[in-house]
């Protein structure tokens, strides 16, 4: 039997948390042979609710769930964690931009970034989901002393999956025919969803679709604004698709990306594609043996450059707003 992997999840009794932890315990994320220990963190007011969720997890009799801890103390929740999924934070409501959450949620990532660095495994892999995710990940990473700051990532996978699905439906092909979409930049309406590098059935997606107007006027804005569209329709932000994107992000990071494909992850910019260092930016990455590498040398046209730079400018602005929270 393999050693269990310790997975900390913050905001575990919230909407995304509730949709996520059963999938982790069932083996969807790390495979059906990998035991897991769940370390679930909530605020004090939600501890009773979290106890109820823990009862339900027990009632599933998941063969892979080899331990569980519930707590409202970050240092306990993160102790020895190998994977840390930071969901706990406020979602936006109608009429808000994600960046309106900067000051509301930023403090959480300062406190928890410090706690993580004290007690998590030095090799821990961190995924920030709480919005604005890229900048919250930057705040948490800025407190990394013992942990590797390159292991703090933010979630762009929901945007990536949205792009795959939209390309597939417009092309009239199954989603498995589509590869190599990219969500560049910030998880915000200033992201750049890129189908110009994508392929459908091995053919360039833009040639396959052969409709530049649709790409510019429909595809790009649709992905940029999909979170808002869902918020308007549901009255609250996306949950099931977000939890699924967490599963995809962590699975591919740990177990590897499929051959001849890539995924989008928010990672610390190393200056690739001229993106300023010091921001966490959505890049195409390939993963193998638990490491990610930014896909280099893709051709960038002036149209793409303009949109990639706009997202970078927004992230630099967000960073300026939260300097006081950074280590
Ligand atoms: P929710 O309000 O249903 O749940 C959030 C939970 O976090 C609550 O249970 C709350 O008690 C808990 N929490 C708050 N502060 C905490 C703290 N300091 N420590 C531990 N737990 C804490 O919200 P949700 O729908 O689950 O969304 C959570 C976050 O995920 C929001 O910020 C939302 O905007 C974001 N989100 C991101 C993406 C993405 O693609 N990056 C997608 C969807 C949602
Ligand atoms: C999303 O993209 O659905 C999430 O970030 C939630 C939101 O606020 O839009």
CSV table of C-alpha atoms and ligand atoms in Angstrom, one decimal:
chain,number,residue,atom,x,y,z
A,1,UNK,CA,0.0,0.0,0.0
A,2,UNK,CA,1.3,3.5,-0.9
A,3,UNK,CA,1.9,6.1,1.8
A,4,UNK,CA,-1.1,8.4,2.1
A,5,UNK,CA,-0.8,11.9,0.7
A,6,UNK,CA,-1.8,14.7,3.1
A,7,UNK,CA,-4.1,17.2,1.4
A,8,UNK,CA,-5.2,20.4,3.1
A,9,UNK,CA,-8.3,22.1,1.9
A,10,UNK,CA,-9.4,25.5,3.2
A,11,UNK,CA,-13.0,26.6,3.1
A,12,UNK,CA,-13.9,23.0,3.1
A,13,UNK,CA,-17.5,23.5,4.2
A,14,UNK,CA,-18.1,26.1,1.6
A,15,UNK,CA,-19.7,25.5,-1.8
A,16,UNK,CA,-16.6,24.5,-3.8
A,17,UNK,CA,-15.1,22.7,-0.8
A,18,UNK,CA,-18.2,20.5,-0.5
A,19,UNK,CA,-18.1,19.6,-4.2
A,20,UNK,CA,-14.4,19.0,-4.1
A,21,UNK,CA,-13.5,16.9,-1.1
A,22,UNK,CA,-15.7,13.9,-2.0
A,23,UNK,CA,-14.0,13.7,-5.3
A,24,UNK,CA,-10.5,13.8,-3.7
A,25,UNK,CA,-11.5,11.1,-1.3
A,26,UNK,CA,-12.9,8.9,-4.1
A,27,UNK,CA,-9.6,8.9,-5.9
A,28,UNK,CA,-10.6,11.2,-8.8
A,29,UNK,CA,-7.7,13.6,-8.2
A,30,UNK,CA,-4.7,11.4,-7.4
A,31,UNK,CA,-5.8,8.1,-8.8
A,32,UNK,CA,-7.6,5.1,-7.5
A,33,UNK,CA,-4.6,3.5,-5.8
A,34,UNK,CA,-3.4,6.5,-3.8
A,35,UNK,CA,-4.6,6.8,-0.2
A,36,UNK,CA,-5.2,10.3,1.1
A,37,UNK,CA,-5.5,12.1,4.4
A,38,UNK,CA,-7.8,15.2,4.3
A,39,UNK,CA,-6.9,18.1,6.5
A,40,UNK,CA,-9.9,20.4,6.4
A,41,UNK,CA,-9.8,24.0,7.5
A,42,UNK,CA,-12.6,26.4,8.2
A,43,UNK,CA,-13.4,29.5,10.2
A,44,UNK,CA,-14.8,28.9,13.7
A,45,UNK,CA,-18.4,29.8,12.7
A,46,UNK,CA,-18.4,27.0,10.2
A,47,UNK,CA,-16.8,24.2,12.3
A,48,UNK,CA,-20.2,22.6,13.1
A,49,UNK,CA,-21.1,22.5,9.5
A,50,UNK,CA,-17.6,21.0,8.8
A,51,UNK,CA,-18.3,18.4,11.3
A,52,UNK,CA,-21.4,17.4,9.4
A,53,UNK,CA,-19.4,17.2,6.2
A,54,UNK,CA,-16.9,15.0,7.9
A,55,UNK,CA,-19.7,12.7,9.0
A,56,UNK,CA,-20.8,12.4,5.4
A,57,UNK,CA,-17.3,11.6,4.2
A,58,UNK,CA,-17.1,8.8,6.8
A,59,UNK,CA,-20.5,7.6,5.6
A,60,UNK,CA,-19.1,7.1,2.1
A,61,UNK,CA,-16.7,4.5,3.4
A,62,UNK,CA,-14.1,5.6,0.8
A,63,UNK,CA,-11.4,2.9,0.7
A,64,UNK,CA,-8.7,5.6,0.0
A,65,UNK,CA,-9.6,7.9,2.8
A,66,UNK,CA,-7.1,6.9,5.5
A,67,UNK,CA,-7.5,9.9,7.8
A,68,UNK,CA,-9.2,13.2,8.4
A,69,UNK,CA,-8.7,16.3,10.5
A,70,UNK,CA,-11.0,19.2,10.9
A,71,UNK,CA,-9.8,22.4,12.4
A,72,UNK,CA,-10.1,26.2,12.5
A,73,UNK,CA,-6.3,26.6,13.2
A,74,UNK,CA,-4.3,27.1,10.0
A,75,UNK,CA,-1.1,25.7,11.6
A,76,UNK,CA,-2.9,22.5,12.4
A,77,UNK,CA,-4.7,22.3,9.1
A,78,UNK,CA,-1.4,22.7,7.1
A,79,UNK,CA,0.8,20.6,9.3
A,80,UNK,CA,2.9,18.2,7.1
A,81,UNK,CA,0.6,18.9,4.1
A,82,UNK,CA,1.9,17.7,0.7
A,83,UNK,CA,-0.8,19.4,-1.3
A,84,UNK,CA,-2.6,22.6,-0.2
A,85,UNK,CA,-5.8,23.8,-1.9
A,86,UNK,CA,-6.7,27.3,-0.8
A,87,UNK,CA,-10.4,27.8,-1.5
A,88,UNK,CA,-11.4,29.5,1.8
A,89,UNK,CA,-12.4,33.2,1.0
A,90,UNK,CA,-15.4,35.2,-0.1
A,91,UNK,CA,-16.8,34.8,-3.6
A,92,UNK,CA,-18.0,37.9,-5.5
A,93,UNK,CA,-21.6,38.7,-5.8
A,94,UNK,CA,-23.5,40.3,-8.7
A,95,UNK,CA,-22.1,43.6,-9.9
A,96,UNK,CA,-18.6,42.9,-8.5
A,97,UNK,CA,-15.3,42.3,-10.3
A,98,UNK,CA,-13.0,39.7,-8.8
A,99,UNK,CA,-10.5,42.5,-8.1
A,100,UNK,CA,-13.1,44.0,-5.7
A,101,UNK,CA,-12.2,41.1,-3.4
A,102,UNK,CA,-8.5,42.1,-3.2
A,103,UNK,CA,-8.8,43.7,0.2
A,104,UNK,CA,-11.6,41.5,1.5
A,105,UNK,CA,-9.7,38.3,0.8
A,106,UNK,CA,-6.0,39.4,0.7
A,107,UNK,CA,-5.5,39.3,4.5
A,108,UNK,CA,-6.5,35.6,4.6
A,109,UNK,CA,-3.6,34.7,2.2
A,110,UNK,CA,-1.1,36.6,4.3
A,111,UNK,CA,-2.1,34.8,7.5
A,112,UNK,CA,-2.3,31.4,5.8
A,113,UNK,CA,0.9,32.0,3.7
A,114,UNK,CA,2.8,32.5,6.9
A,115,UNK,CA,1.2,29.4,8.5
A,116,UNK,CA,1.9,27.3,5.5
A,117,UNK,CA,5.5,28.2,5.4
A,118,UNK,CA,5.9,27.2,9.1
A,119,UNK,CA,4.3,23.8,9.0
A,120,UNK,CA,3.6,22.4,5.5
A,121,UNK,CA,6.0,19.9,3.9
A,122,UNK,CA,8.9,21.9,2.3
A,123,UNK,CA,7.9,20.3,-1.0
A,124,UNK,CA,4.2,21.2,-0.7
A,125,UNK,CA,2.4,22.1,-3.8
A,126,UNK,CA,-0.1,24.9,-3.4
A,127,UNK,CA,-3.1,25.8,-5.5
A,128,UNK,CA,-4.9,29.1,-4.8
A,129,UNK,CA,-8.6,29.1,-5.9
A,130,UNK,CA,-9.9,32.0,-3.8
A,131,UNK,CA,-10.3,35.1,-5.9
A,132,UNK,CA,-8.6,37.2,-7.1
A,133,UNK,CA,-6.6,33.9,-7.4
A,134,UNK,CA,-3.4,35.1,-9.1
A,135,UNK,CA,-2.8,37.9,-6.6
A,136,UNK,CA,-3.8,35.9,-3.6
A,137,UNK,CA,-1.3,33.2,-4.7
A,138,UNK,CA,1.3,36.0,-5.0
A,139,UNK,CA,0.6,37.2,-1.4
A,140,UNK,CA,0.9,33.6,-0.1
A,141,UNK,CA,4.1,32.9,-2.1
A,142,UNK,CA,5.7,36.1,-0.8
A,143,UNK,CA,5.8,34.5,2.6
A,144,UNK,CA,7.6,31.4,1.3
A,145,UNK,CA,10.9,31.0,3.1
A,146,UNK,CA,11.0,27.3,3.8
A,147,UNK,CA,8.7,26.3,0.9
A,148,UNK,CA,9.6,26.8,-2.7
A,149,UNK,CA,7.8,29.9,-4.0
A,150,UNK,CA,7.6,28.3,-7.5
A,151,UNK,CA,5.2,25.7,-5.9
A,152,UNK,CA,2.5,28.4,-5.3
A,153,UNK,CA,0.1,28.3,-8.3
A,154,UNK,CA,-3.2,29.8,-9.1
A,155,UNK,CA,-6.2,28.3,-10.9
A,156,UNK,CA,-6.5,29.1,-14.6
A,157,UNK,CA,-7.8,25.6,-15.4
A,158,UNK,CA,-11.5,26.6,-15.3
A,159,UNK,CA,-10.8,29.1,-18.1
A,160,UNK,CA,-8.7,26.5,-20.0
A,161,UNK,CA,-11.5,23.9,-19.7
A,162,UNK,CA,-14.1,26.6,-20.8
A,163,UNK,CA,-12.0,27.3,-23.9
A,164,UNK,CA,-11.7,23.6,-24.8
A,165,UNK,CA,-15.5,23.1,-24.5
A,166,UNK,CA,-16.4,26.2,-26.5
A,167,UNK,CA,-14.0,25.4,-29.3
A,168,UNK,CA,-15.3,21.8,-29.4
A,169,UNK,CA,-18.9,22.9,-29.6
A,170,UNK,CA,-18.3,25.5,-32.3
A,171,UNK,CA,-16.2,23.0,-34.3
A,172,UNK,CA,-18.9,20.4,-33.9
A,173,UNK,CA,-16.3,17.9,-32.6
A,174,UNK,CA,-16.0,16.1,-29.3
A,175,UNK,CA,-14.0,17.9,-26.6
A,176,UNK,CA,-11.3,15.1,-26.9
A,177,UNK,CA,-10.5,16.4,-30.4
A,178,UNK,CA,-9.3,19.7,-29.0
A,179,UNK,CA,-5.8,20.2,-27.6
A,180,UNK,CA,-3.5,23.1,-26.7
A,181,UNK,CA,-5.9,25.9,-25.7
A,182,UNK,CA,-4.3,28.5,-23.4
A,183,UNK,CA,-5.7,30.9,-20.8
A,184,UNK,CA,-2.9,33.5,-20.6
A,185,UNK,CA,-2.6,36.0,-17.7
A,186,UNK,CA,-5.1,36.9,-15.0
A,187,UNK,CA,-8.2,34.9,-14.0
A,188,UNK,CA,-10.2,38.0,-14.7
A,189,UNK,CA,-12.0,39.6,-17.7
A,190,UNK,CA,-8.6,40.8,-18.8
A,191,UNK,CA,-7.3,37.2,-19.5
A,192,UNK,CA,-6.4,36.2,-23.0
A,193,UNK,CA,-8.1,33.0,-24.0
A,194,UNK,CA,-6.0,31.8,-26.9
A,195,UNK,CA,-7.2,29.3,-29.6
A,196,UNK,CA,-4.6,30.4,-32.1
A,197,UNK,CA,-2.2,27.7,-30.8
A,198,UNK,CA,-5.0,25.2,-30.3
A,199,UNK,CA,-5.6,22.2,-32.6
A,200,UNK,CA,-8.8,20.4,-33.5
A,201,UNK,CA,-8.2,16.9,-34.8
A,202,UNK,CA,-4.6,17.8,-35.3
A,203,UNK,CA,-5.4,20.9,-37.5
A,204,UNK,CA,-4.9,24.4,-36.3
A,205,UNK,CA,-8.1,25.4,-34.5
A,206,UNK,CA,-8.3,28.8,-36.3
A,207,UNK,CA,-8.0,27.2,-39.7
A,208,UNK,CA,-10.5,24.5,-38.7
A,209,UNK,CA,-13.0,27.1,-37.5
A,210,UNK,CA,-12.2,29.5,-40.3
A,211,UNK,CA,-14.1,32.4,-38.8
A,212,UNK,CA,-11.9,35.2,-37.5
A,213,UNK,CA,-14.9,37.3,-36.5
A,214,UNK,CA,-16.3,34.6,-34.3
A,215,UNK,CA,-12.9,34.1,-32.6
A,216,UNK,CA,-12.5,37.8,-31.8
A,217,UNK,CA,-16.0,38.9,-31.2
A,218,UNK,CA,-17.5,35.8,-29.6
A,219,UNK,CA,-15.0,33.3,-28.4
A,220,UNK,CA,-12.6,35.6,-26.6
A,221,UNK,CA,-15.2,37.7,-24.8
A,222,UNK,CA,-17.3,34.6,-23.9
A,223,UNK,CA,-14.4,33.0,-22.1
A,224,UNK,CA,-13.3,36.3,-20.4
A,225,UNK,CA,-16.9,36.8,-19.1
A,226,UNK,CA,-18.0,33.3,-18.4
A,227,UNK,CA,-17.7,33.7,-14.7
A,228,UNK,CA,-20.0,36.7,-14.8
A,229,UNK,CA,-22.5,34.9,-17.1
A,230,UNK,CA,-22.7,32.0,-14.6
A,231,UNK,CA,-23.0,34.4,-11.6
A,232,UNK,CA,-25.9,36.2,-13.4
A,233,UNK,CA,-27.7,33.0,-14.2
A,234,UNK,CA,-27.2,31.1,-10.9
A,235,UNK,CA,-27.2,34.1,-8.6
A,236,UNK,CA,-23.9,32.8,-7.2
A,237,UNK,CA,-20.6,31.9,-8.7
A,238,UNK,CA,-19.5,28.7,-10.3
A,239,UNK,CA,-19.0,25.7,-8.0
A,240,UNK,CA,-19.1,22.3,-9.7
A,241,UNK,CA,-17.0,23.4,-12.7
A,242,UNK,CA,-14.6,25.1,-10.3
A,243,UNK,CA,-14.2,22.0,-8.1
A,244,UNK,CA,-13.6,20.0,-11.3
A,245,UNK,CA,-10.9,22.4,-12.4
A,246,UNK,CA,-9.2,21.9,-9.1
A,247,UNK,CA,-9.2,18.1,-9.6
A,248,UNK,CA,-7.8,18.6,-13.2
A,249,UNK,CA,-5.1,21.1,-12.1
A,250,UNK,CA,-3.7,19.0,-9.2
A,251,UNK,CA,-4.0,15.7,-11.1
A,252,UNK,CA,-2.1,17.0,-14.1
A,253,UNK,CA,0.6,18.7,-12.0
A,254,UNK,CA,1.2,15.6,-9.9
A,255,UNK,CA,0.6,12.8,-12.4
A,256,UNK,CA,1.7,14.6,-15.6
A,257,UNK,CA,0.1,16.2,-18.7
A,258,UNK,CA,-0.9,14.0,-21.7
A,259,UNK,CA,1.7,13.7,-24.4
A,260,UNK,CA,1.5,16.3,-27.1
A,261,UNK,CA,-0.7,18.6,-25.0
A,262,UNK,CA,-0.4,21.2,-22.3
A,263,UNK,CA,-2.6,22.9,-19.7
A,264,UNK,CA,-2.9,26.4,-18.3
A,265,UNK,CA,-1.7,27.1,-14.8
A,266,UNK,CA,-1.1,30.4,-13.0
A,267,UNK,CA,2.6,30.2,-12.1
A,268,UNK,CA,5.4,32.7,-11.1
A,269,UNK,CA,6.5,34.5,-14.2
A,270,UNK,CA,10.2,33.8,-15.0
A,271,UNK,CA,10.1,36.4,-17.7
A,272,UNK,CA,8.9,34.0,-20.4
A,273,UNK,CA,7.1,35.8,-23.3
A,274,UNK,CA,8.3,39.1,-21.9
A,275,UNK,CA,5.9,38.9,-18.9
A,276,UNK,CA,7.2,40.8,-15.9
A,277,UNK,CA,8.7,38.8,-13.1
A,278,UNK,CA,7.0,39.2,-9.8
A,279,UNK,CA,3.4,38.3,-10.9
A,280,UNK,CA,1.6,34.9,-11.0
A,281,UNK,CA,0.4,34.6,-14.6
A,282,UNK,CA,-1.5,32.0,-16.6
A,283,UNK,CA,1.0,30.2,-18.9
A,284,UNK,CA,0.8,27.0,-20.9
A,285,UNK,CA,2.7,24.4,-19.0
A,286,UNK,CA,3.7,20.7,-19.3
A,287,UNK,CA,4.0,18.6,-16.2
A,288,UNK,CA,6.0,15.6,-15.5
A,289,UNK,CA,7.1,13.9,-12.3
A,290,UNK,CA,5.4,16.5,-10.2
A,291,UNK,CA,7.1,19.5,-11.9
A,292,UNK,CA,5.7,22.0,-14.3
A,293,UNK,CA,7.6,23.7,-17.1
A,294,UNK,CA,6.4,26.7,-19.1
A,295,UNK,CA,6.0,25.9,-22.8
A,296,UNK,CA,8.5,28.1,-24.6
A,297,UNK,CA,8.9,29.5,-28.1
A,298,UNK,CA,5.2,29.8,-29.2
A,299,UNK,CA,4.8,32.4,-31.8
A,300,UNK,CA,3.2,35.6,-30.4
A,301,UNK,CA,1.5,38.0,-32.9
A,302,UNK,CA,1.0,41.7,-32.2
A,303,UNK,CA,-2.7,40.9,-31.5
A,304,UNK,CA,-1.8,38.4,-28.8
A,305,UNK,CA,1.0,40.6,-27.4
A,306,UNK,CA,-1.5,43.4,-26.8
A,307,UNK,CA,-3.8,41.2,-24.8
A,308,UNK,CA,-1.1,39.3,-22.9
A,309,UNK,CA,0.4,42.7,-21.9
A,310,UNK,CA,-2.9,44.1,-20.8
A,311,UNK,CA,-3.4,41.1,-18.4
A,312,UNK,CA,0.2,41.6,-17.0
A,313,UNK,CA,-0.5,45.3,-16.4
A,314,UNK,CA,-3.6,44.4,-14.5
A,315,UNK,CA,-1.7,42.0,-12.3
A,316,UNK,CA,1.0,44.6,-11.6
A,317,UNK,CA,-1.7,47.0,-10.6
A,318,UNK,CA,-3.3,44.3,-8.3
A,319,UNK,CA,0.2,43.7,-6.8
A,320,UNK,CA,0.5,47.4,-6.0
A,321,UNK,CA,-2.8,47.3,-4.1
A,322,UNK,CA,-1.7,44.5,-1.8
A,323,UNK,CA,2.0,45.4,-1.2
A,324,UNK,CA,1.2,45.9,2.5
A,325,UNK,CA,0.2,42.2,2.7
A,326,UNK,CA,3.3,40.8,1.1
A,327,UNK,CA,6.3,39.4,2.9
B,1,LIG,P1,-18.3,29.9,-0.2
B,1,LIG,O1,-18.6,31.2,0.5
B,1,LIG,O2,-19.4,29.0,-0.5
B,1,LIG,O3,-17.2,29.1,0.6
B,1,LIG,C1,-16.0,29.7,1.1
B,1,LIG,C2,-15.7,29.1,2.4
B,1,LIG,O4,-14.5,29.6,2.8
B,1,LIG,C3,-16.8,29.4,3.5
B,1,LIG,O5,-17.2,28.1,4.1
B,1,LIG,C4,-16.0,30.2,4.5
B,1,LIG,O6,-16.4,29.9,5.9
B,1,LIG,C5,-14.6,29.7,4.3
B,1,LIG,N1,-13.5,30.7,4.7
B,1,LIG,C6,-13.6,32.0,4.7
B,1,LIG,N2,-12.5,32.5,5.3
B,1,LIG,C7,-11.7,31.5,5.6
B,1,LIG,C8,-10.5,31.3,6.3
B,1,LIG,N3,-9.8,32.4,6.7
B,1,LIG,N4,-10.0,30.1,6.5
B,1,LIG,C9,-10.7,29.0,6.1
B,1,LIG,N5,-11.9,29.1,5.5
B,1,LIG,C10,-12.4,30.3,5.3
B,1,LIG,O7,-17.5,30.3,-1.6
B,1,LIG,P2,-17.1,29.3,-2.8
B,1,LIG,O8,-18.2,29.4,-3.8
B,1,LIG,O9,-16.7,28.0,-2.3
B,1,LIG,O10,-15.9,30.1,-3.4
B,1,LIG,C11,-14.7,30.2,-2.8
B,1,LIG,C12,-13.7,31.1,-3.5
B,1,LIG,O11,-13.3,30.5,-4.8
B,1,LIG,C13,-14.2,32.5,-3.8
B,1,LIG,O12,-13.2,33.4,-3.6
B,1,LIG,C14,-14.5,32.4,-5.3
B,1,LIG,O13,-14.5,33.6,-5.9
B,1,LIG,C15,-13.4,31.5,-5.8
B,1,LIG,N6,-13.5,30.9,-7.1
B,1,LIG,C16,-12.4,30.8,-7.9
B,1,LIG,C17,-12.5,30.2,-9.1
B,1,LIG,C18,-11.2,30.2,-10.0
B,1,LIG,O14,-11.3,29.7,-11.2
B,1,LIG,N7,-10.1,30.6,-9.6
B,1,LIG,C19,-13.7,29.6,-9.6
B,1,LIG,C20,-14.8,29.7,-8.7
B,1,LIG,C21,-14.7,30.3,-7.5
B,2,LIG,C1,-15.4,31.9,-12.2
B,2,LIG,O1,-14.7,32.2,-13.1
B,2,LIG,O2,-16.5,31.3,-12.4
B,2,LIG,C2,-15.0,32.2,-10.8
B,2,LIG,O3,-13.9,33.0,-10.7
B,2,LIG,C3,-16.1,32.9,-10.0
B,2,LIG,C4,-16.4,34.3,-10.4
B,2,LIG,O4,-16.3,35.2,-9.5
B,2,LIG,O5,-16.6,34.5,-11.6
